[in-house]
CSV table of C-alpha atoms in Angstrom, one decimal:
chain,number,residue,atom,x,y,z
A,35,UNK,CA,-75.6,61.7,-141.1
A,36,UNK,CA,-73.6,62.6,-138.0
A,37,UNK,CA,-76.2,62.3,-135.6
A,38,UNK,CA,-76.3,61.2,-131.3
A,39,UNK,CA,-79.0,59.5,-129.6
A,40,UNK,CA,-79.7,59.7,-125.9
A,41,UNK,CA,-82.0,57.3,-123.9
A,42,UNK,CA,-82.2,56.0,-120.6
A,43,UNK,CA,-82.9,59.0,-118.9
A,44,UNK,CA,-86.5,58.3,-116.6
A,45,UNK,CA,-87.5,59.2,-112.9
A,46,UNK,CA,-85.2,57.2,-110.8
A,47,UNK,CA,-84.8,58.0,-106.1
A,48,UNK,CA,-82.8,59.4,-103.8
A,49,UNK,CA,-79.8,57.2,-103.3
A,50,UNK,CA,-80.3,55.4,-106.7
A,51,UNK,CA,-78.2,54.7,-110.4
A,52,UNK,CA,-78.9,55.0,-113.6
A,53,UNK,CA,-77.5,54.0,-116.6
A,54,UNK,CA,-77.8,56.6,-119.8
A,55,UNK,CA,-76.5,55.7,-123.3
A,56,UNK,CA,-75.8,57.6,-125.9
A,57,UNK,CA,-75.5,55.3,-129.6
A,58,UNK,CA,-73.3,57.6,-132.1
A,59,UNK,CA,-73.7,56.9,-136.2
A,60,UNK,CA,-72.5,58.7,-139.6
A,61,UNK,CA,-68.6,58.9,-138.2
A,62,UNK,CA,-66.2,57.0,-136.7
A,63,UNK,CA,-67.1,57.1,-132.9
A,64,UNK,CA,-63.3,55.6,-131.7
A,65,UNK,CA,-61.1,58.2,-133.9
A,66,UNK,CA,-63.7,61.0,-131.6
A,67,UNK,CA,-63.7,62.1,-127.6
A,68,UNK,CA,-67.5,62.9,-126.4
A,69,UNK,CA,-68.6,64.3,-123.8
A,70,UNK,CA,-71.6,64.9,-121.9
A,71,UNK,CA,-73.8,67.7,-120.6
A,72,UNK,CA,-76.7,68.6,-118.7
A,73,UNK,CA,-79.0,71.3,-118.3
A,74,UNK,CA,-81.1,71.9,-115.2
A,75,UNK,CA,-84.8,72.9,-116.8
A,76,UNK,CA,-85.0,77.1,-117.5
A,77,UNK,CA,-80.9,77.4,-116.6
A,78,UNK,CA,-78.1,76.9,-118.3
A,79,UNK,CA,-75.5,74.3,-119.2
A,80,UNK,CA,-73.1,72.5,-117.3
A,81,UNK,CA,-70.3,69.9,-118.3
A,82,UNK,CA,-70.2,66.3,-116.5
A,83,UNK,CA,-68.0,64.7,-118.3
A,84,UNK,CA,-65.5,63.8,-120.6
A,85,UNK,CA,-63.6,61.0,-121.9
A,86,UNK,CA,-61.0,60.4,-124.8
A,87,UNK,CA,-61.5,58.3,-128.7
A,88,UNK,CA,-60.2,55.5,-127.2
A,89,UNK,CA,-61.9,55.6,-123.5
A,90,UNK,CA,-58.3,56.0,-121.7
A,91,UNK,CA,-58.9,58.9,-120.0
A,92,UNK,CA,-61.7,60.0,-118.0
A,93,UNK,CA,-62.9,63.8,-116.9
A,94,UNK,CA,-65.6,64.2,-114.4
A,95,UNK,CA,-67.1,67.7,-113.3
A,96,UNK,CA,-66.3,67.4,-108.7
A,97,UNK,CA,-69.4,68.6,-107.7
A,98,UNK,CA,-70.2,64.7,-109.5
A,99,UNK,CA,-66.5,63.0,-109.3
A,100,UNK,CA,-66.5,59.5,-107.6
A,101,UNK,CA,-70.6,59.3,-108.1
A,102,UNK,CA,-70.4,59.0,-112.3
A,103,UNK,CA,-68.6,57.2,-114.8
A,104,UNK,CA,-67.7,57.3,-117.7
A,105,UNK,CA,-67.8,54.8,-120.4
A,106,UNK,CA,-67.6,54.0,-124.5
A,107,UNK,CA,-68.1,50.7,-126.4
A,108,UNK,CA,-66.3,51.9,-129.1
A,109,UNK,CA,-67.0,48.2,-131.2
A,110,UNK,CA,-70.7,49.3,-130.3
A,111,UNK,CA,-70.8,52.9,-130.7
A,112,UNK,CA,-71.9,54.0,-128.1
A,113,UNK,CA,-70.8,56.1,-124.9
A,114,UNK,CA,-72.2,55.5,-122.0
A,115,UNK,CA,-73.2,57.7,-118.5
A,116,UNK,CA,-73.6,55.2,-115.3
A,117,UNK,CA,-74.9,57.5,-112.5
A,118,UNK,CA,-74.9,56.5,-109.0
A,119,UNK,CA,-76.1,57.9,-105.3
A,120,UNK,CA,-78.5,60.0,-107.6
A,121,UNK,CA,-79.4,63.4,-105.5
A,122,UNK,CA,-82.5,65.7,-106.3
A,123,UNK,CA,-79.6,68.3,-107.5
A,124,UNK,CA,-78.9,65.6,-110.6
A,125,UNK,CA,-82.6,66.7,-112.4
A,126,UNK,CA,-81.1,67.6,-115.8
A,127,UNK,CA,-82.2,67.0,-119.2
A,128,UNK,CA,-78.6,65.4,-119.7
A,129,UNK,CA,-77.1,65.9,-123.7
A,130,UNK,CA,-74.7,64.1,-125.0
A,131,UNK,CA,-71.6,65.5,-127.2
A,132,UNK,CA,-69.1,64.9,-129.8
A,133,UNK,CA,-66.0,66.6,-129.4
A,134,UNK,CA,-64.6,68.0,-133.1
A,135,UNK,CA,-61.1,65.9,-132.1
A,136,UNK,CA,-59.6,63.0,-129.8
A,137,UNK,CA,-58.9,65.0,-126.4
A,138,UNK,CA,-61.6,66.3,-124.1
A,139,UNK,CA,-60.1,70.2,-124.7
A,140,UNK,CA,-61.6,71.3,-128.7
A,141,UNK,CA,-65.4,71.9,-129.1
A,142,UNK,CA,-69.0,69.6,-128.6
A,143,UNK,CA,-69.8,70.4,-132.6
A,144,UNK,CA,-72.1,67.8,-133.0
A,145,UNK,CA,-75.4,67.7,-129.9
A,146,UNK,CA,-77.7,64.9,-129.6
A,147,UNK,CA,-81.2,66.3,-127.9
A,148,UNK,CA,-80.9,65.2,-124.4
A,149,UNK,CA,-82.6,62.1,-122.3
A,150,UNK,CA,-84.0,63.3,-119.0
A,151,UNK,CA,-82.5,62.5,-115.2
A,152,UNK,CA,-85.6,63.5,-112.6
A,153,UNK,CA,-84.2,62.4,-109.0
A,154,UNK,CA,-86.9,62.3,-106.6
A,155,UNK,CA,-89.2,60.5,-103.8
B,242,UNK,CA,-72.3,80.8,-109.5
B,243,UNK,CA,-70.4,80.1,-113.1
B,244,UNK,CA,-66.9,80.5,-113.5
B,245,UNK,CA,-67.5,82.4,-116.6
B,246,UNK,CA,-69.0,85.1,-116.7
B,247,UNK,CA,-71.9,86.4,-118.9
B,248,UNK,CA,-74.3,89.2,-119.4
B,249,UNK,CA,-77.6,87.8,-119.2
B,250,UNK,CA,-79.3,89.6,-120.8
B,251,UNK,CA,-78.9,91.5,-123.9
B,252,UNK,CA,-81.8,92.9,-126.7
B,253,UNK,CA,-81.1,94.7,-129.9
B,254,UNK,CA,-83.5,96.0,-133.2
B,255,UNK,CA,-83.6,93.8,-136.6
B,256,UNK,CA,-80.1,94.4,-138.5
B,257,UNK,CA,-77.5,96.1,-135.5
B,258,UNK,CA,-74.7,94.8,-133.8
B,259,UNK,CA,-74.9,93.4,-130.5
B,260,UNK,CA,-71.9,91.9,-128.7
B,261,UNK,CA,-71.9,90.0,-125.3
B,262,UNK,CA,-69.1,89.6,-123.1
B,263,UNK,CA,-68.5,86.3,-121.2
B,264,UNK,CA,-65.4,87.3,-118.5
B,265,UNK,CA,-63.2,84.3,-117.3
B,266,UNK,CA,-59.5,83.8,-114.8
B,267,UNK,CA,-56.4,82.9,-116.6
B,268,UNK,CA,-56.8,79.4,-116.4
B,269,UNK,CA,-59.6,79.4,-118.9
B,270,UNK,CA,-60.2,82.2,-120.5
B,271,UNK,CA,-56.1,83.5,-120.3
B,272,UNK,CA,-55.3,80.1,-120.9
B,273,UNK,CA,-56.9,78.1,-123.6
B,274,UNK,CA,-59.8,78.6,-126.6
B,275,UNK,CA,-62.9,80.1,-125.7
B,276,UNK,CA,-66.1,78.2,-127.7
B,277,UNK,CA,-69.6,79.7,-128.5
B,278,UNK,CA,-72.5,78.0,-128.5
B,279,UNK,CA,-76.3,78.8,-129.9
B,280,UNK,CA,-79.5,78.0,-128.1
B,281,UNK,CA,-82.7,78.0,-129.7
B,282,UNK,CA,-85.5,77.6,-127.4
B,283,UNK,CA,-86.8,74.2,-126.5
B,284,UNK,CA,-83.7,73.1,-128.7
B,285,UNK,CA,-79.6,71.8,-128.0
B,286,UNK,CA,-77.7,73.8,-128.1
B,287,UNK,CA,-75.1,74.5,-131.0
B,288,UNK,CA,-71.7,75.2,-132.1
B,289,UNK,CA,-70.9,78.5,-133.3
B,290,UNK,CA,-67.4,79.6,-132.8
B,291,UNK,CA,-65.4,77.1,-132.2
B,292,UNK,CA,-61.0,78.2,-131.3
B,293,UNK,CA,-62.7,81.7,-130.4
B,294,UNK,CA,-63.1,83.0,-133.5
B,295,UNK,CA,-63.6,79.8,-136.1
B,296,UNK,CA,-66.2,79.7,-137.9
B,297,UNK,CA,-67.9,76.1,-138.6
B,298,UNK,CA,-68.7,75.7,-141.4
B,299,UNK,CA,-72.9,76.7,-142.5
B,300,UNK,CA,-72.5,79.1,-139.5
B,301,UNK,CA,-73.5,82.8,-141.3
B,302,UNK,CA,-70.6,85.4,-140.7
B,303,UNK,CA,-72.7,88.1,-139.1
B,304,UNK,CA,-71.6,85.4,-136.5
B,305,UNK,CA,-67.5,86.4,-135.3
B,306,UNK,CA,-65.5,85.5,-132.3
B,307,UNK,CA,-62.5,87.5,-130.1
B,308,UNK,CA,-60.5,87.4,-127.7
B,309,UNK,CA,-58.3,89.9,-125.7
B,310,UNK,CA,-56.8,88.7,-121.9
B,311,UNK,CA,-59.2,86.7,-119.5
B,312,UNK,CA,-62.3,88.1,-121.7
B,313,UNK,CA,-64.2,86.9,-125.1
B,314,UNK,CA,-66.5,88.5,-126.8
B,315,UNK,CA,-69.1,86.7,-129.8
B,316,UNK,CA,-70.5,89.8,-132.2
B,317,UNK,CA,-73.3,89.1,-134.2
B,318,UNK,CA,-73.6,91.8,-136.7
B,319,UNK,CA,-77.2,92.5,-139.1
B,320,UNK,CA,-79.1,90.8,-136.1
B,321,UNK,CA,-82.4,89.2,-136.9
B,322,UNK,CA,-85.2,87.6,-135.4
B,323,UNK,CA,-84.0,83.8,-136.1
B,324,UNK,CA,-80.9,84.8,-133.7
B,325,UNK,CA,-83.0,85.7,-130.5
B,326,UNK,CA,-82.0,82.3,-129.1
B,327,UNK,CA,-79.4,82.1,-125.4
B,328,UNK,CA,-75.4,82.4,-125.9
B,329,UNK,CA,-73.5,80.6,-124.0
B,330,UNK,CA,-69.4,80.9,-123.5
B,331,UNK,CA,-67.2,78.0,-122.6
B,332,UNK,CA,-64.1,77.2,-121.8
B,333,UNK,CA,-61.1,74.3,-120.5
B,334,UNK,CA,-59.9,75.0,-117.5
B,335,UNK,CA,-57.2,72.0,-115.9
B,336,UNK,CA,-59.2,69.6,-116.8
B,337,UNK,CA,-62.6,70.0,-116.4
B,338,UNK,CA,-64.3,72.0,-118.5
B,339,UNK,CA,-66.3,75.7,-117.6
B,340,UNK,CA,-69.2,77.6,-119.4
B,341,UNK,CA,-70.5,81.2,-118.6
B,342,UNK,CA,-74.9,81.2,-116.9
B,343,UNK,CA,-75.9,82.2,-120.7
B,344,UNK,CA,-76.5,85.0,-122.1
B,345,UNK,CA,-80.6,85.8,-123.4
B,346,UNK,CA,-80.2,87.9,-126.5
B,347,UNK,CA,-83.7,89.4,-127.9
B,348,UNK,CA,-85.0,91.6,-130.9
B,349,UNK,CA,-87.2,93.7,-130.2
């Protein structure tokens, strides 16, 4: 069974850092691009970042560019999101999702259950 | 303000056909595929339609997608109570993804 399990969320002060992880199982991880999507409670979906299967090309939303870094360890079947210089507006439920192909511009076909990040003093 | 525009709400009675629109521009919907996601209350989103009009296995054929120019639509026929959810459209837009604001569908 294909599964994605996010972890690493929590409460952090403004300006702080946090690293999210997404453990994948049930598919050949290195063959597929992966992505992060966030959702503020009660609001809509916002795409955050994407990374191709090899990890060699990454993409970011303008709202997080320069502050967040996406990476992956294909030997550990794990996706990461390093979040620095966190702001109150980064407070959200962060989902990782598998992409249908090697490139980022395709369907998000499997989603994790999300990990909550709260930025507050 | 979302890049893709969806109506915030829609409604229908069981058995009816409902459509949800998604409007964008030439850099997103006009030049790329459209995707639709269903989010049931309290759960993670789920892929409903990919590449404009393709259904993943397990998605009933009551759900269909279409695209014309810079707009797309999701149609749900034979509406059922379990279709009550929020629906999001999405498209690739010049090296990033954009979503619609979501349409909350109520089954009356």
